[in-house]
Amino acid sequence: NKRIKIKELLQSKQTGHKVTVMGWVRTFRNNQFIALNDGSTNNNLQVVVELGLLDDETLKRITTSASLKVIGEVVPSPGKGQKMELKAAAIEILGDSDAEKYPLQPKKHSLEFLREIAHLRFRTNTFGAIFRIRHSLAFATHKFFNDKGFVYLHTPVITASDAEGAGEMFRVTTLPIDNPPRKENGDVDFTEDFFGKSTNLTVSGQLEGELGATAFSEIYTFGPTFRAENSNTTRHLAEFWMIEPEMAFCDIEDNMNLAEEFIQYLIRYAMEHNGEDLAFLDQRLADEEKQKPQSERSEMGLLEKLRFVTENKFERITYTEAINILLDSPAYKKKKFKYDVAWGIDMQSEHERYLVEKHFKKPVIVTGYPAAIKAFYMRLNDGCEPGKETVAAMDILAPGIGEIVGGSQREERLEKLEQRMTDMHLPVEEMSWYLDTRRFGTVPHAGFGLGFERMVLFVTGMTNIRDVIPFARTPKNCEF
Ligand code: ATP
Ligand code: MG
Ligand code: MG
Ligand code: MG
């Protein structure tokens, strides 16, 4: 009488035994065939209700989305497209559902509409597939790093530091917002606050991660990250998940190799464990592509793209080479870019996407960014032309996404680091805890951050980041 998941039932070759299943009704045809789904797979279990099993009253209650417990015998199915079905011996209605009011009618809904009913969208095939794949990628992340002997270090959600210095922090405070205590000069007095200082939600676990790496040699963090991004794009969330490995005794080259291996591992893992769901999304995308004019269609299907990425090395170029490619491009010459191109710019996503989608047609790792546009902790490259200082940074750009990884070798030389912090007006004193890793046995070390949702976007072929996180937080949107 123990419940069996529908996926497990459909995968087993056995018939003739009695089982219990529970799930939600997707459709009910001819008062006879229930398509039952429990979220373990997009494949519904066909439950056959023989004449006379249920009275008319009960039959009427088997509506779309009603929840059921069914006990029955697994029998070979005479129908096409399914090997077995369940001949019901007893059906119990666990929860009724008013099918007329149920927002998810058995038809194709737009993603925009489904975003509005995000509380129910898990019950659709598209989101069923996406979130099972997301789960697998999270699981594979832990497996990948665990197998390599990394320690999973939990870095704090509330911090007093802004790792990126980008000022995109959400404040954490218990001070009264209407009338906070103030200092004589009128500024808010955070010494009165819960932590006795101004605090915020983490924008990256990296700095804390470095403390772990300089003790355990190799660590990774994987947790929620918060940025008050004012940009409303299809690639940014206010709350997203980031995977941040940090490795001691590691240079920029090892760092790139690890990131590439990790991305390929995740894709392969999903292809091995989520074949059905990927095939579903592949088909969904193919149907969508058919709606587009020939010239706008992508050259590869989803599965084809994923296979290609696991079988081919990523392109590796320097920032300077990237800028030169852009300056040489027909897009630049025909003034197709919205933002200007010149050595020193922080490449915009249109530039990054040109490089991966039009020029190289594969993932690209860009290294050696100008120091001026990168964070203070990145290692200064030796022997730069004055005014053209670069750092040992690397970004991985992916087709259809743009930046998916940001990483660097860290500045391990105390003096250079202090100098850079001073130049950038960072509070050297306050960050003494960070500098201690350089004072007491400094080592070359490196790490990167992979935006988990961007990785899920890449693997699922979806195009809006709101569709690959269960509960999206974006400007003016935090419904529940
Ligand atoms: P972008 O240029 O796209 O704004 P970033 O350079 O600000 O990204 P990093 O600070 O390098 O981002 O963070 C590391 C990774 O985290 C990025 O490569 C990206 O994959 C992911 N990421 C950054 N910001 C967001 C966001 N707001 N929502 C989702 N993922 C993000
Ligand atoms: Mg950003
Ligand atoms: Mg960036
Ligand atoms: Mg970045």
Short mmCIF file of C-alpha atoms and ligand atoms in Angstrom, two decimals:
data_model
loop_
_atom_site.label_atom_id
_atom_site.label_comp_id
_atom_site.label_asym_id
_atom_site.label_seq_id
_atom_site.Cartn_x
_atom_site.Cartn_y
_atom_site.Cartn_z
CA ASN A 1 0.00 0.00 0.00
CA LYS A 2 3.06 2.23 -0.15
CA ARG A 3 2.84 5.00 -2.75
CA ILE A 4 4.94 4.57 -5.87
CA LYS A 5 6.03 7.57 -7.95
CA ILE A 6 4.66 7.64 -11.47
CA LYS A 7 8.11 7.95 -13.02
CA GLU A 8 9.28 4.83 -11.24
CA LEU A 9 6.14 2.97 -12.19
CA LEU A 10 6.41 3.86 -15.88
CA GLN A 11 10.09 2.93 -15.97
CA SER A 12 9.66 -0.51 -14.43
CA LYS A 13 8.96 -3.24 -16.90
CA GLN A 14 6.72 -5.16 -14.53
CA THR A 15 2.98 -5.57 -14.90
CA GLY A 16 0.42 -7.60 -13.00
CA HIS A 17 1.10 -6.17 -9.55
CA LYS A 18 -0.98 -3.92 -7.32
CA VAL A 19 0.21 -0.37 -6.56
CA THR A 20 -0.90 2.89 -4.98
CA VAL A 21 -0.32 6.17 -6.77
CA MET A 22 -1.25 9.75 -5.89
CA GLY A 23 -1.30 12.81 -8.04
CA TRP A 24 -3.29 15.51 -9.79
CA VAL A 25 -5.66 15.00 -12.69
CA ARG A 26 -4.43 16.53 -15.93
CA THR A 27 -7.36 15.36 -18.04
CA PHE A 28 -10.32 12.98 -17.76
CA ARG A 29 -11.63 11.57 -21.04
CA ASN A 30 -14.92 9.75 -21.69
CA ASN A 31 -15.55 9.18 -17.99
CA GLN A 32 -12.97 6.46 -18.38
CA PHE A 33 -9.35 7.61 -18.82
CA ILE A 34 -7.62 9.77 -16.23
CA ALA A 35 -4.23 11.28 -17.08
CA LEU A 36 -2.62 11.47 -13.67
CA ASN A 37 0.56 13.42 -12.90
CA ASP A 38 2.59 13.60 -9.70
CA GLY A 39 5.41 15.87 -10.88
CA SER A 40 8.04 13.13 -11.02
CA THR A 41 7.86 13.17 -14.84
CA ASN A 42 5.93 14.91 -17.60
CA ASN A 43 4.57 11.53 -18.65
CA ASN A 44 1.12 11.08 -17.23
CA LEU A 45 -0.06 7.75 -15.94
CA GLN A 46 -3.21 6.58 -17.64
CA VAL A 47 -5.66 5.40 -15.02
CA VAL A 48 -8.51 3.32 -16.43
CA VAL A 49 -11.83 3.64 -14.62
CA GLU A 50 -14.02 0.71 -15.53
CA LEU A 51 -17.76 1.10 -15.83
CA GLY A 52 -19.43 0.72 -12.45
CA LEU A 53 -16.36 1.38 -10.30
CA LEU A 54 -17.54 4.85 -9.26
CA ASP A 55 -20.99 6.34 -8.86
CA ASP A 56 -22.00 9.35 -10.99
CA GLU A 57 -21.46 11.74 -8.12
CA THR A 58 -17.82 10.72 -7.71
CA LEU A 59 -17.17 10.66 -11.47
CA LYS A 60 -18.23 14.32 -11.64
CA ARG A 61 -15.64 15.21 -9.02
CA ILE A 62 -12.76 13.93 -11.15
CA THR A 63 -11.92 17.27 -12.70
CA THR A 64 -8.75 18.92 -13.93
CA SER A 65 -6.36 19.37 -10.99
CA ALA A 66 -8.38 17.36 -8.48
CA SER A 67 -6.00 15.28 -6.37
CA LEU A 68 -6.46 11.52 -6.20
CA LYS A 69 -5.26 8.40 -4.51
CA VAL A 70 -5.60 5.41 -6.79
CA ILE A 71 -5.07 1.76 -5.95
CA GLY A 72 -4.99 -0.55 -8.91
CA GLU A 73 -3.30 -3.16 -11.00
CA VAL A 74 -0.53 -2.30 -13.45
CA VAL A 75 -1.49 -3.80 -16.81
CA PRO A 76 -0.04 -3.60 -20.32
CA SER A 77 -1.68 -0.77 -22.22
CA PRO A 78 -3.42 -1.41 -25.52
CA GLY A 79 -3.13 2.32 -26.32
CA LYS A 80 -0.38 3.85 -28.39
CA GLY A 81 2.52 5.76 -26.81
CA GLN A 82 2.44 4.09 -23.42
CA LYS A 83 3.53 0.63 -22.34
CA MET A 84 1.39 0.30 -19.27
CA GLU A 85 -1.60 1.75 -17.52
CA LEU A 86 -3.29 1.40 -14.18
CA LYS A 87 -6.57 -0.49 -13.92
CA ALA A 88 -8.18 1.22 -10.95
CA ALA A 89 -9.62 -0.93 -8.17
CA ALA A 90 -10.30 2.00 -5.83
CA ILE A 91 -10.15 5.77 -6.27
CA GLU A 92 -10.20 8.22 -3.41
CA ILE A 93 -10.56 11.94 -4.08
CA LEU A 94 -8.13 13.73 -1.80
CA GLY A 95 -9.01 17.26 -2.90
CA ASP A 96 -11.67 18.63 -5.22
CA SER A 97 -10.87 21.26 -7.83
CA ASP A 98 -13.30 23.62 -9.50
CA ALA A 99 -12.17 23.08 -13.06
CA GLU A 100 -13.94 26.22 -14.32
CA LYS A 101 -11.99 28.43 -11.97
CA TYR A 102 -8.68 26.60 -12.35
CA PRO A 103 -6.34 29.02 -14.15
CA LEU A 104 -4.41 26.29 -15.99
CA GLN A 105 -6.69 25.04 -18.70
CA PRO A 106 -5.50 22.10 -20.82
CA LYS A 107 -4.08 24.28 -23.60
CA LYS A 108 -0.82 26.07 -24.31
CA HIS A 109 -0.34 29.13 -22.12
CA SER A 110 2.18 31.89 -22.75
CA LEU A 111 5.19 32.20 -20.46
CA GLU A 112 4.07 35.75 -19.60
CA PHE A 113 0.72 34.46 -18.42
CA LEU A 114 2.36 31.68 -16.47
CA ARG A 115 4.64 34.20 -14.74
CA GLU A 116 1.50 35.89 -13.46
CA ILE A 117 0.33 32.65 -11.93
CA ALA A 118 3.78 31.62 -10.77
CA HIS A 119 2.20 29.85 -7.80
CA LEU A 120 0.68 27.26 -10.15
CA ARG A 121 3.12 27.10 -13.02
CA PHE A 122 5.02 24.14 -11.52
CA ARG A 123 2.08 22.06 -12.67
CA THR A 124 2.81 22.59 -16.35
CA ASN A 125 5.04 20.38 -18.47
CA THR A 126 7.40 23.22 -19.33
CA PHE A 127 8.06 24.20 -15.73
CA GLY A 128 8.03 20.59 -14.59
CA ALA A 129 10.93 19.95 -16.97
CA ILE A 130 12.79 23.16 -16.08
CA PHE A 131 12.72 22.67 -12.34
CA ARG A 132 13.62 19.00 -12.44
CA ILE A 133 16.64 19.98 -14.55
CA ARG A 134 17.46 22.81 -12.14
CA HIS A 135 17.39 20.31 -9.30
CA SER A 136 19.75 17.99 -11.17
CA LEU A 137 22.21 20.78 -11.88
CA ALA A 138 22.27 21.73 -8.20
CA PHE A 139 22.82 18.14 -7.20
CA ALA A 140 25.54 17.73 -9.85
CA THR A 141 27.29 20.84 -8.54
CA HIS A 142 27.73 19.28 -5.13
CA LYS A 143 28.79 16.00 -6.69
CA PHE A 144 31.39 17.65 -8.91
CA PHE A 145 33.10 19.54 -6.12
CA ASN A 146 32.71 16.80 -3.55
CA ASP A 147 34.37 14.30 -5.90
CA LYS A 148 37.29 16.71 -6.22
CA GLY A 149 37.66 17.07 -2.45
CA PHE A 150 36.39 20.66 -2.13
CA VAL A 151 34.85 21.69 1.19
CA TYR A 152 31.35 23.17 0.92
CA LEU A 153 31.70 26.35 2.95
CA HIS A 154 28.57 28.25 3.92
CA THR A 155 29.28 31.94 3.62
CA PRO A 156 26.98 34.42 5.37
CA VAL A 157 23.89 35.96 3.85
CA ILE A 158 24.18 39.05 6.04
CA THR A 159 27.51 40.83 5.75
CA ALA A 160 29.15 44.13 6.53
CA SER A 161 31.22 44.15 3.35
CA ASP A 162 30.39 44.88 -0.28
CA ALA A 163 32.65 42.50 -2.19
CA GLU A 164 31.99 43.98 -5.59
CA GLY A 165 31.98 47.57 -4.48
CA ALA A 166 29.20 48.13 -6.97
CA GLY A 167 26.77 49.61 -4.47
CA GLU A 168 23.97 47.25 -5.43
CA MET A 169 23.31 46.12 -1.88
CA PHE A 170 20.08 45.56 -0.05
CA ARG A 171 20.32 47.07 3.43
CA VAL A 172 19.60 44.92 6.46
CA THR A 173 18.45 46.97 9.41
CA THR A 174 16.16 46.91 12.42
CA LEU A 175 16.19 50.68 12.79
CA PRO A 176 12.80 52.38 12.47
CA ILE A 177 12.57 53.52 8.85
CA ASP A 178 10.41 56.55 9.54
CA ASN A 179 12.59 57.99 12.29
CA PRO A 180 16.05 56.39 12.60
CA PRO A 181 18.53 57.62 15.22
CA ARG A 182 20.84 60.22 13.74
CA LYS A 183 24.33 61.48 14.41
CA GLU A 184 24.98 65.16 15.03
CA ASN A 185 25.71 65.73 11.35
CA GLY A 186 22.35 64.22 10.41
CA ASP A 187 23.59 60.87 9.10
CA VAL A 188 21.80 57.74 10.27
CA ASP A 189 23.58 56.34 13.34
CA PHE A 190 24.13 52.68 12.62
CA THR A 191 25.85 52.08 15.96
CA GLU A 192 22.27 51.88 17.22
CA ASP A 193 21.44 49.18 14.67
CA PHE A 194 21.17 45.44 15.42
CA PHE A 195 24.78 44.66 14.51
CA GLY A 196 26.12 48.00 15.64
CA LYS A 197 27.04 48.92 12.09
CA SER A 198 25.56 49.16 8.63
CA THR A 199 24.92 45.70 7.13
CA ASN A 200 23.58 44.31 3.88
CA LEU A 201 22.64 41.13 2.07
CA THR A 202 25.60 39.45 0.41
CA VAL A 203 26.39 40.28 -3.22
CA SER A 204 29.02 37.52 -3.37
CA GLY A 205 30.53 35.02 -0.97
CA GLN A 206 33.96 35.40 -2.46
CA LEU A 207 35.86 37.32 0.19
CA GLU A 208 34.70 34.93 2.90
CA GLY A 209 35.38 32.07 0.49
CA GLU A 210 39.00 33.18 0.22
CA LEU A 211 39.35 32.79 3.98
CA GLY A 212 38.21 29.19 3.58
CA ALA A 213 40.46 28.47 0.60
CA THR A 214 43.52 29.71 2.44
CA ALA A 215 42.89 27.03 5.08
CA PHE A 216 41.15 24.11 3.35
CA SER A 217 42.95 24.66 0.00
CA GLU A 218 39.74 24.25 -2.00
CA ILE A 219 36.23 25.31 -1.10
CA TYR A 220 33.03 26.25 -2.84
CA THR A 221 29.97 28.16 -1.78
CA PHE A 222 26.56 27.75 -3.34
CA GLY A 223 23.88 30.00 -1.99
CA PRO A 224 21.52 32.89 -2.59
CA THR A 225 23.06 36.18 -3.61
CA PHE A 226 21.34 39.56 -3.67
CA ARG A 227 21.79 42.55 -5.90
CA ALA A 228 19.58 45.58 -6.07
CA GLU A 229 20.02 45.70 -9.83
CA ASN A 230 18.04 48.58 -11.18
CA SER A 231 18.26 47.06 -14.64
CA ASN A 232 15.19 45.16 -15.75
CA THR A 233 16.75 42.60 -18.08
CA THR A 234 16.14 38.97 -18.98
CA ARG A 235 19.50 38.09 -17.36
CA HIS A 236 19.33 39.76 -13.94
CA LEU A 237 17.48 38.88 -10.77
CA ALA A 238 17.53 40.68 -7.44
CA GLU A 239 17.92 37.30 -5.75
CA PHE A 240 19.91 34.64 -7.57
CA TRP A 241 22.06 31.66 -6.71
CA MET A 242 25.77 31.67 -7.24
CA ILE A 243 28.33 28.88 -7.20
CA GLU A 244 31.71 30.18 -6.11
CA PRO A 245 34.70 27.86 -5.90
CA GLU A 246 37.93 29.28 -4.50
CA MET A 247 41.22 27.45 -4.85
CA ALA A 248 44.59 27.97 -3.20
CA PHE A 249 47.74 27.09 -5.18
CA CYS A 250 45.83 27.89 -8.36
CA ASP A 251 46.51 30.36 -11.15
CA ILE A 252 44.29 31.87 -13.83
CA GLU A 253 44.99 29.00 -16.22
CA ASP A 254 43.91 26.31 -13.70
CA ASN A 255 40.91 28.49 -12.90
CA MET A 256 39.76 28.57 -16.53
CA ASN A 257 40.30 24.85 -16.90
CA LEU A 258 38.20 24.13 -13.84
CA ALA A 259 35.37 26.42 -14.93
CA GLU A 260 35.25 24.86 -18.39
CA GLU A 261 35.33 21.34 -17.00
CA PHE A 262 32.57 22.21 -14.52
CA ILE A 263 30.24 23.66 -17.15
CA GLN A 264 30.74 20.66 -19.42
CA TYR A 265 30.20 18.33 -16.48
CA LEU A 266 26.89 19.98 -15.59
CA ILE A 267 25.62 19.71 -19.15
CA ARG A 268 26.66 16.08 -19.44
CA TYR A 269 25.03 15.32 -16.10
CA ALA A 270 21.72 16.79 -17.25
CA MET A 271 21.92 14.91 -20.55
CA GLU A 272 22.45 11.67 -18.67
CA HIS A 273 19.84 12.20 -15.97
CA ASN A 274 17.19 14.42 -17.55
CA GLY A 275 16.95 12.99 -21.04
CA GLU A 276 13.16 13.07 -21.20
CA ASP A 277 12.86 16.61 -19.88
CA LEU A 278 15.57 17.88 -22.23
CA ALA A 279 13.90 16.17 -25.16
CA PHE A 280 10.66 17.89 -24.18
CA LEU A 281 12.33 21.33 -24.05
CA ASP A 282 14.20 20.61 -27.29
CA GLN A 283 10.86 19.98 -29.01
CA ARG A 284 9.27 23.00 -27.38
CA LEU A 285 12.09 25.20 -28.66
CA ALA A 286 11.92 23.66 -32.13
CA ASP A 287 8.18 24.49 -32.26
CA GLU A 288 8.93 28.06 -31.23
CA GLU A 289 11.68 28.41 -33.81
CA LYS A 290 9.23 27.37 -36.51
CA GLN A 291 7.20 30.49 -35.74
CA LYS A 292 10.17 32.71 -36.55
CA PRO A 293 11.28 33.84 -39.99
CA GLN A 294 14.01 31.60 -41.44
CA SER A 295 16.76 34.20 -40.98
CA GLU A 296 16.16 34.50 -37.22
CA ARG A 297 16.09 30.80 -36.46
CA SER A 298 18.97 29.38 -34.46
CA GLU A 299 21.32 27.10 -36.29
CA MET A 300 21.26 24.37 -33.67
CA GLY A 301 18.54 22.71 -31.67
CA LEU A 302 18.88 22.57 -27.89
CA LEU A 303 20.25 19.03 -27.64
CA GLU A 304 22.55 19.62 -30.56
CA LYS A 305 23.90 22.77 -28.89
CA LEU A 306 24.46 21.01 -25.59
CA ARG A 307 26.27 18.12 -27.21
CA PHE A 308 28.42 20.54 -29.19
CA VAL A 309 29.44 22.43 -26.05
CA THR A 310 30.46 19.26 -24.22
CA GLU A 311 32.51 18.05 -27.19
CA ASN A 312 34.41 21.22 -28.10
CA LYS A 313 36.94 23.30 -26.21
CA PHE A 314 35.87 26.83 -25.38
CA GLU A 315 37.58 29.59 -27.34
CA ARG A 316 40.12 31.56 -25.29
CA ILE A 317 40.97 35.17 -26.17
CA THR A 318 42.28 38.24 -24.42
CA TYR A 319 40.18 41.30 -23.78
CA THR A 320 42.37 43.22 -26.23
CA GLU A 321 41.68 40.62 -28.93
CA ALA A 322 37.96 40.80 -28.14
CA ILE A 323 37.93 44.57 -28.59
CA ASN A 324 39.81 44.27 -31.87
CA ILE A 325 37.32 41.68 -33.17
CA LEU A 326 34.47 44.01 -32.26
CA LEU A 327 36.14 47.02 -33.93
CA ASP A 328 36.63 44.90 -37.04
CA SER A 329 33.08 43.58 -37.11
CA PRO A 330 30.45 44.47 -39.68
CA ALA A 331 28.13 45.21 -36.75
CA TYR A 332 30.48 47.96 -35.53
CA LYS A 333 31.13 49.35 -38.98
CA LYS A 334 27.42 49.51 -39.74
CA LYS A 335 26.84 51.15 -36.33
CA LYS A 336 24.64 48.29 -35.15
CA PHE A 337 25.90 48.42 -31.55
CA LYS A 338 24.03 50.64 -29.15
CA TYR A 339 27.14 51.15 -26.99
CA ASP A 340 30.49 52.31 -28.28
CA VAL A 341 33.52 50.04 -28.54
CA ALA A 342 37.01 51.09 -27.40
CA TRP A 343 39.78 49.57 -25.31
CA GLY A 344 38.78 50.17 -21.71
CA ILE A 345 35.00 49.68 -21.99
CA ASP A 346 33.09 47.27 -19.83
CA MET A 347 31.69 45.11 -22.64
CA GLN A 348 27.90 45.25 -22.86
CA SER A 349 25.86 42.15 -23.45
CA GLU A 350 25.40 43.05 -27.14
CA HIS A 351 29.19 42.94 -27.52
CA GLU A 352 29.55 39.68 -25.60
CA ARG A 353 26.79 38.08 -27.60
CA TYR A 354 28.33 39.20 -30.86
CA LEU A 355 31.56 37.44 -29.92
CA VAL A 356 29.93 34.14 -28.99
CA GLU A 357 26.96 34.03 -31.32
CA LYS A 358 28.22 35.65 -34.50
CA HIS A 359 31.98 35.42 -34.40
CA PHE A 360 33.05 32.24 -32.60
CA LYS A 361 29.72 30.39 -32.41
CA LYS A 362 30.79 28.69 -29.18
CA PRO A 363 31.52 29.62 -25.57
CA VAL A 364 34.40 32.05 -25.20
CA ILE A 365 36.71 32.75 -22.26
CA VAL A 366 37.99 36.32 -22.21
CA THR A 367 41.05 37.13 -20.08
CA GLY A 368 43.12 40.15 -19.17
CA TYR A 369 40.51 42.83 -18.57
CA PRO A 370 41.48 46.44 -17.88
CA ALA A 371 42.15 46.86 -14.16
CA ALA A 372 40.03 50.00 -14.10
CA ILE A 373 36.76 48.12 -14.73
CA LYS A 374 37.40 45.17 -12.44
CA ALA A 375 37.23 44.61 -8.69
CA PHE A 376 40.10 45.44 -6.33
CA TYR A 377 40.96 41.83 -5.46
CA MET A 378 41.96 40.78 -8.98
CA ARG A 379 45.68 40.17 -9.54
CA LEU A 380 47.49 42.87 -11.51
CA ASN A 381 49.25 41.47 -14.54
CA ASP A 382 52.98 42.13 -14.60
CA GLY A 383 54.63 44.12 -17.37
CA CYS A 384 51.64 46.14 -18.58
CA GLU A 385 52.01 49.30 -20.63
CA PRO A 386 51.41 52.32 -18.36
CA GLY A 387 47.77 53.35 -18.61
CA LYS A 388 46.85 49.93 -19.95
CA GLU A 389 47.05 47.93 -16.74
CA THR A 390 45.19 44.65 -16.90
CA VAL A 391 44.21 42.07 -14.31
CA ALA A 392 44.17 38.25 -14.37
CA ALA A 393 40.41 38.18 -14.78
CA MET A 394 38.41 35.76 -16.87
CA ASP A 395 34.79 35.90 -17.96
CA ILE A 396 33.07 33.04 -19.71
CA LEU A 397 30.53 34.08 -22.30
CA ALA A 398 27.91 31.65 -23.50
CA PRO A 399 25.78 31.71 -26.66
CA GLY A 400 22.31 33.06 -26.00
CA ILE A 401 23.31 34.33 -22.55
CA GLY A 402 26.45 36.46 -22.50
CA GLU A 403 28.41 36.42 -19.24
CA ILE A 404 27.85 33.22 -17.33
CA VAL A 405 31.06 33.12 -15.24
CA GLY A 406 33.18 35.87 -13.76
CA GLY A 407 36.45 34.89 -12.16
CA SER A 408 40.04 35.84 -11.53
CA GLN A 409 43.34 35.03 -9.96
CA ARG A 410 43.40 37.01 -6.72
CA GLU A 411 46.04 39.53 -5.75
CA GLU A 412 48.11 37.64 -3.21
CA ARG A 413 50.83 40.33 -2.82
CA LEU A 414 49.97 42.36 0.28
CA GLU A 415 51.56 45.61 -0.84
CA LYS A 416 49.98 45.64 -4.26
CA LEU A 417 46.60 44.78 -2.77
CA GLU A 418 46.80 47.54 -0.16
CA GLN A 419 47.87 50.00 -2.81
CA ARG A 420 44.96 49.06 -5.04
CA MET A 421 42.49 49.33 -2.18
CA THR A 422 43.82 52.74 -1.25
CA ASP A 423 43.59 53.89 -4.87
CA MET A 424 39.99 52.71 -4.98
CA HIS A 425 39.13 54.42 -1.67
CA LEU A 426 38.33 51.15 0.06
CA PRO A 427 38.49 50.92 3.85
CA VAL A 428 41.84 49.15 4.26
CA GLU A 429 41.64 49.22 8.07
CA GLU A 430 38.15 47.74 8.22
CA MET A 431 39.17 44.97 5.85
CA SER A 432 42.16 43.93 7.88
CA TRP A 433 40.55 40.49 8.34
CA TYR A 434 40.77 40.01 4.57
CA LEU A 435 44.36 41.19 4.37
CA ASP A 436 45.39 38.73 7.08
CA THR A 437 45.25 35.94 4.47
CA ARG A 438 48.08 37.82 2.72
CA ARG A 439 49.96 38.59 5.93
CA PHE A 440 50.11 35.07 7.24
CA GLY A 441 51.26 32.63 4.60
CA THR A 442 49.91 34.14 1.41
CA VAL A 443 49.55 31.84 -1.61
CA PRO A 444 48.57 32.26 -5.23
CA HIS A 445 44.86 31.58 -5.40
CA ALA A 446 41.95 31.97 -7.76
CA GLY A 447 38.25 31.40 -8.06
CA PHE A 448 35.13 32.19 -10.02
CA GLY A 449 31.42 32.76 -9.69
CA LEU A 450 28.95 30.94 -11.90
CA GLY A 451 25.47 32.41 -11.97
CA PHE A 452 23.35 29.34 -11.39
CA GLU A 453 20.24 30.68 -13.14
CA ARG A 454 22.28 31.64 -16.19
CA MET A 455 23.54 28.06 -16.29
CA VAL A 456 19.96 26.78 -16.03
CA LEU A 457 18.97 29.16 -18.85
CA PHE A 458 21.72 27.72 -20.99
CA VAL A 459 20.83 24.09 -20.35
CA THR A 460 17.07 24.50 -20.72
CA GLY A 461 17.25 26.83 -23.72
CA MET A 462 14.88 29.26 -21.99
CA THR A 463 15.42 32.95 -22.64
CA ASN A 464 14.08 34.79 -19.58
CA ILE A 465 15.78 34.31 -16.23
CA ARG A 466 12.40 34.69 -14.48
CA ASP A 467 11.44 31.32 -15.93
CA VAL A 468 14.28 29.30 -14.43
CA ILE A 469 14.04 30.27 -10.76
CA PRO A 470 11.02 29.04 -8.83
CA PHE A 471 10.22 32.42 -7.27
CA ALA A 472 11.66 35.32 -9.23
CA ARG A 473 12.52 38.55 -7.44
CA THR A 474 12.84 41.48 -9.84
CA PRO A 475 12.17 45.23 -9.52
CA LYS A 476 8.59 45.83 -8.36
CA ASN A 477 7.91 42.12 -8.20
CA CYS A 478 7.83 40.19 -4.95
CA GLU A 479 4.29 38.88 -4.77
CA PHE A 480 4.74 36.06 -2.28
P1 ATP B 1 26.58 41.18 -15.40
O1 ATP B 1 27.71 41.80 -16.14
O2 ATP B 1 25.77 40.23 -16.20
O3 ATP B 1 25.76 42.17 -14.63
P2 ATP B 1 28.39 40.81 -13.24
O4 ATP B 1 29.69 40.96 -13.94
O5 ATP B 1 27.83 41.97 -12.51
O6 ATP B 1 27.28 40.24 -14.27
P3 ATP B 1 29.65 39.07 -11.31
O7 ATP B 1 29.78 40.01 -10.17
O8 ATP B 1 30.84 38.78 -12.13
O9 ATP B 1 28.44 39.55 -12.24
O10 ATP B 1 28.98 37.72 -10.74
C1 ATP B 1 29.33 36.42 -11.18
C2 ATP B 1 28.22 35.77 -11.98
O11 ATP B 1 26.96 35.86 -11.31
C3 ATP B 1 27.97 36.41 -13.32
O12 ATP B 1 28.89 35.94 -14.28
C4 ATP B 1 26.55 35.96 -13.63
O13 ATP B 1 26.54 34.64 -14.13
C5 ATP B 1 25.91 35.94 -12.27
N1 ATP B 1 25.10 37.15 -11.99
C6 ATP B 1 25.55 38.38 -11.69
N2 ATP B 1 24.54 39.23 -11.43
C7 ATP B 1 23.41 38.50 -11.58
C8 ATP B 1 22.02 38.81 -11.42
N3 ATP B 1 21.60 40.02 -11.04
N4 ATP B 1 21.12 37.82 -11.63
C9 ATP B 1 21.53 36.58 -11.99
N5 ATP B 1 22.81 36.23 -12.14
C10 ATP B 1 23.76 37.17 -11.94
MG MG B 2 26.26 43.18 -12.89
MG MG B 3 29.87 41.63 -16.02
MG MG B 4 31.41 39.68 -13.90
#
